[in-house]
């Protein structure tokens, strides 16, 4: 099945067609800068432009950088506050005229990695951490997702963890990879203390740059980059849409 997977981020809105039986991207990815301010109307129009770019007429899976409960945004850390209580699924369906299925962006990346990547066929507790404008997390126990964990919002050094060690924090404070790596290690150590995971998977842009800071990571559980690196969010969003379209196929 082919589905348009979309990853809505604080700086870019990225999409690509995905083959949901193999988890592979079909053709080229397309990225449009996130409009500022990233209001519901502005983001919905950007999504429409993305759909038109692909001349797409089928289902859409959409990773969104907020808590999403039953299609509705319940938080807005790095997006406009007017998203809170917006029915994101309804909004996106209306503007595109297509079936849209929305979930938290980190959960999307985690779903991709559990199906086709580093978490494939693995039991135990696995935490995927995506590092970008914010920090997102997806927690799995024996392959089962606990949706909408917001562990990027734990307090660390007196501030919200994502303010302390997201990629945006690294850029904002002009931190060396070594300094940032130490902060990120502190963050992972906190997660490890709280959840004792068997594996950490790193998603987002930093996954491709792990060699720059891996020497600072001292957790018991190994940290590995997402197999599909920065594309995990797009792939997982498409998998989520496929599962919701035809629930019986979900576990195949
Ligand atoms: C949001 C999460 C999101 C993460 C990554 C955080 O600021 O609260 O919902 O998953 O950023 O985009």
PDB file of N, CA, C and O in Angstrom, residues 223-248:
ATOM      1  N   UNK A 223      22.917   3.231  22.959  1.00  0.00           N
ATOM      2  CA  UNK A 223      22.232   4.248  22.151  1.00  0.00           C
ATOM      3  C   UNK A 223      22.604   3.980  20.703  1.00  0.00           C
ATOM      4  O   UNK A 223      23.791   3.970  20.358  1.00  0.00           O
ATOM      5  N   UNK A 224      21.600   3.740  19.871  1.00  0.00           N
ATOM      6  CA  UNK A 224      21.884   3.489  18.443  1.00  0.00           C
ATOM      7  C   UNK A 224      21.096   4.481  17.605  1.00  0.00           C
ATOM      8  O   UNK A 224      20.000   4.896  17.998  1.00  0.00           O
ATOM      9  N   UNK A 225      21.630   4.862  16.434  1.00  0.00           N
ATOM     10  CA  UNK A 225      20.859   5.770  15.583  1.00  0.00           C
ATOM     11  C   UNK A 225      19.697   5.023  14.929  1.00  0.00           C
ATOM     12  O   UNK A 225      19.804   3.824  14.648  1.00  0.00           O
ATOM     13  N   UNK A 226      18.588   5.721  14.706  1.00  0.00           N
ATOM     14  CA  UNK A 226      17.450   5.120  14.004  1.00  0.00           C
ATOM     15  C   UNK A 226      17.933   4.625  12.642  1.00  0.00           C
ATOM     16  O   UNK A 226      18.687   5.327  11.956  1.00  0.00           O
ATOM     17  N   UNK A 227      17.499   3.415  12.261  1.00  0.00           N
ATOM     18  CA  UNK A 227      17.951   2.846  10.980  1.00  0.00           C
ATOM     19  C   UNK A 227      17.528   3.747   9.821  1.00  0.00           C
ATOM     20  O   UNK A 227      18.250   3.898   8.843  1.00  0.00           O
ATOM     21  N   UNK A 228      16.356   4.350   9.954  1.00  0.00           N
ATOM     22  CA  UNK A 228      15.921   5.238   8.857  1.00  0.00           C
ATOM     23  C   UNK A 228      16.208   6.701   9.184  1.00  0.00           C
ATOM     24  O   UNK A 228      15.620   7.608   8.595  1.00  0.00           O
ATOM     25  N   UNK A 229      17.118   6.921  10.129  1.00  0.00           N
ATOM     26  CA  UNK A 229      17.604   8.252  10.488  1.00  0.00           C
ATOM     27  C   UNK A 229      16.454   9.247  10.578  1.00  0.00           C
ATOM     28  O   UNK A 229      15.477   9.025  11.240  1.00  0.00           O
ATOM     29  N   UNK A 230      16.594  10.355   9.827  1.00  0.00           N
ATOM     30  CA  UNK A 230      15.619  11.426   9.904  1.00  0.00           C
ATOM     31  C   UNK A 230      14.297  11.118   9.186  1.00  0.00           C
ATOM     32  O   UNK A 230      13.367  11.898   9.244  1.00  0.00           O
ATOM     33  N   UNK A 231      14.248  10.000   8.475  1.00  0.00           N
ATOM     34  CA  UNK A 231      13.025   9.686   7.708  1.00  0.00           C
ATOM     35  C   UNK A 231      12.042   8.859   8.541  1.00  0.00           C
ATOM     36  O   UNK A 231      10.931   8.577   8.083  1.00  0.00           O
ATOM     37  N   UNK A 232      12.464   8.444   9.731  1.00  0.00           N
ATOM     38  CA  UNK A 232      11.618   7.546  10.524  1.00  0.00           C
ATOM     39  C   UNK A 232      10.233   8.152  10.765  1.00  0.00           C
ATOM     40  O   UNK A 232       9.217   7.444  10.715  1.00  0.00           O
ATOM     41  N   UNK A 233      10.169   9.460  10.983  1.00  0.00           N
ATOM     42  CA  UNK A 233       8.889  10.120  11.268  1.00  0.00           C
ATOM     43  C   UNK A 233       7.928  10.024  10.080  1.00  0.00           C
ATOM     44  O   UNK A 233       6.718   9.804  10.259  1.00  0.00           O
ATOM     45  N   UNK A 234       8.459  10.184   8.888  1.00  0.00           N
ATOM     46  CA  UNK A 234       7.635  10.111   7.668  1.00  0.00           C
ATOM     47  C   UNK A 234       7.112   8.681   7.492  1.00  0.00           C
ATOM     48  O   UNK A 234       5.929   8.452   7.238  1.00  0.00           O
ATOM     49  N   UNK A 235       8.025   7.728   7.662  1.00  0.00           N
ATOM     50  CA  UNK A 235       7.662   6.313   7.445  1.00  0.00           C
ATOM     51  C   UNK A 235       6.621   5.870   8.485  1.00  0.00           C
ATOM     52  O   UNK A 235       5.594   5.266   8.148  1.00  0.00           O
ATOM     53  N   UNK A 236       6.867   6.223   9.745  1.00  0.00           N
ATOM     54  CA  UNK A 236       5.957   5.813  10.814  1.00  0.00           C
ATOM     55  C   UNK A 236       4.583   6.447  10.675  1.00  0.00           C
ATOM     56  O   UNK A 236       3.565   5.821  10.987  1.00  0.00           O
ATOM     57  N   UNK A 237       4.535   7.691  10.204  1.00  0.00           N
ATOM     58  CA  UNK A 237       3.233   8.353  10.002  1.00  0.00           C
ATOM     59  C   UNK A 237       2.430   7.582   8.958  1.00  0.00           C
ATOM     60  O   UNK A 237       1.220   7.365   9.111  1.00  0.00           O
ATOM     61  N   UNK A 238       3.107   7.147   7.904  1.00  0.00           N
ATOM     62  CA  UNK A 238       2.428   6.378   6.852  1.00  0.00           C
ATOM     63  C   UNK A 238       1.960   5.022   7.407  1.00  0.00           C
ATOM     64  O   UNK A 238       0.842   4.577   7.112  1.00  0.00           O
ATOM     65  N   UNK A 239       2.786   4.386   8.233  1.00  0.00           N
ATOM     66  CA  UNK A 239       2.393   3.092   8.823  1.00  0.00           C
ATOM     67  C   UNK A 239       1.160   3.258   9.715  1.00  0.00           C
ATOM     68  O   UNK A 239       0.260   2.421   9.730  1.00  0.00           O
ATOM     69  N   UNK A 240       1.148   4.345  10.446  1.00  0.00           N
ATOM     70  CA  UNK A 240       0.006   4.630  11.329  1.00  0.00           C
ATOM     71  C   UNK A 240      -1.272   4.782  10.496  1.00  0.00           C
ATOM     72  O   UNK A 240      -2.322   4.227  10.844  1.00  0.00           O
ATOM     73  N   UNK A 241      -1.180   5.520   9.397  1.00  0.00           N
ATOM     74  CA  UNK A 241      -2.359   5.713   8.533  1.00  0.00           C
ATOM     75  C   UNK A 241      -2.811   4.373   7.962  1.00  0.00           C
ATOM     76  O   UNK A 241      -4.008   4.083   7.917  1.00  0.00           O
ATOM     77  N   UNK A 242      -1.866   3.541   7.559  1.00  0.00           N
ATOM     78  CA  UNK A 242      -2.213   2.226   6.993  1.00  0.00           C
ATOM     79  C   UNK A 242      -2.955   1.391   8.030  1.00  0.00           C
ATOM     80  O   UNK A 242      -3.963   0.756   7.721  1.00  0.00           O
ATOM     81  N   UNK A 243      -2.474   1.425   9.272  1.00  0.00           N
ATOM     82  CA  UNK A 243      -3.093   0.637  10.337  1.00  0.00           C
ATOM     83  C   UNK A 243      -4.505   1.139  10.632  1.00  0.00           C
ATOM     84  O   UNK A 243      -5.416   0.354  10.884  1.00  0.00           O
ATOM     85  N   UNK A 244      -4.698   2.458  10.584  1.00  0.00           N
ATOM     86  CA  UNK A 244      -6.024   3.007  10.903  1.00  0.00           C
ATOM     87  C   UNK A 244      -7.006   2.810   9.746  1.00  0.00           C
ATOM     88  O   UNK A 244      -8.207   2.703   9.962  1.00  0.00           O
ATOM     89  N   UNK A 245      -6.456   2.778   8.515  1.00  0.00           N
ATOM     90  CA  UNK A 245      -7.331   2.562   7.352  1.00  0.00           C
ATOM     91  C   UNK A 245      -7.892   1.157   7.355  1.00  0.00           C
ATOM     92  O   UNK A 245      -9.046   0.939   7.057  1.00  0.00           O
ATOM     93  N   UNK A 246      -7.016   0.210   7.625  1.00  0.00           N
ATOM     94  CA  UNK A 246      -7.472  -1.188   7.628  1.00  0.00           C
ATOM     95  C   UNK A 246      -6.889  -1.874   8.860  1.00  0.00           C
ATOM     96  O   UNK A 246      -5.836  -2.497   8.791  1.00  0.00           O
ATOM     97  N   UNK A 247      -7.565  -1.721  10.015  1.00  0.00           N
ATOM     98  CA  UNK A 247      -7.022  -2.188  11.289  1.00  0.00           C
ATOM     99  C   UNK A 247      -6.618  -3.660  11.282  1.00  0.00           C
ATOM    100  O   UNK A 247      -5.668  -4.046  11.952  1.00  0.00           O
ATOM    101  N   UNK A 248      -7.298  -4.497  10.496  1.00  0.00           N
ATOM    102  CA  UNK A 248      -6.996  -5.928  10.488  1.00  0.00           C
ATOM    103  C   UNK A 248      -5.584  -6.197   9.976  1.00  0.00           C
ATOM    104  O   UNK A 248      -4.969  -7.199  10.332  1.00  0.00           O
TER     105      UNK A 248
END
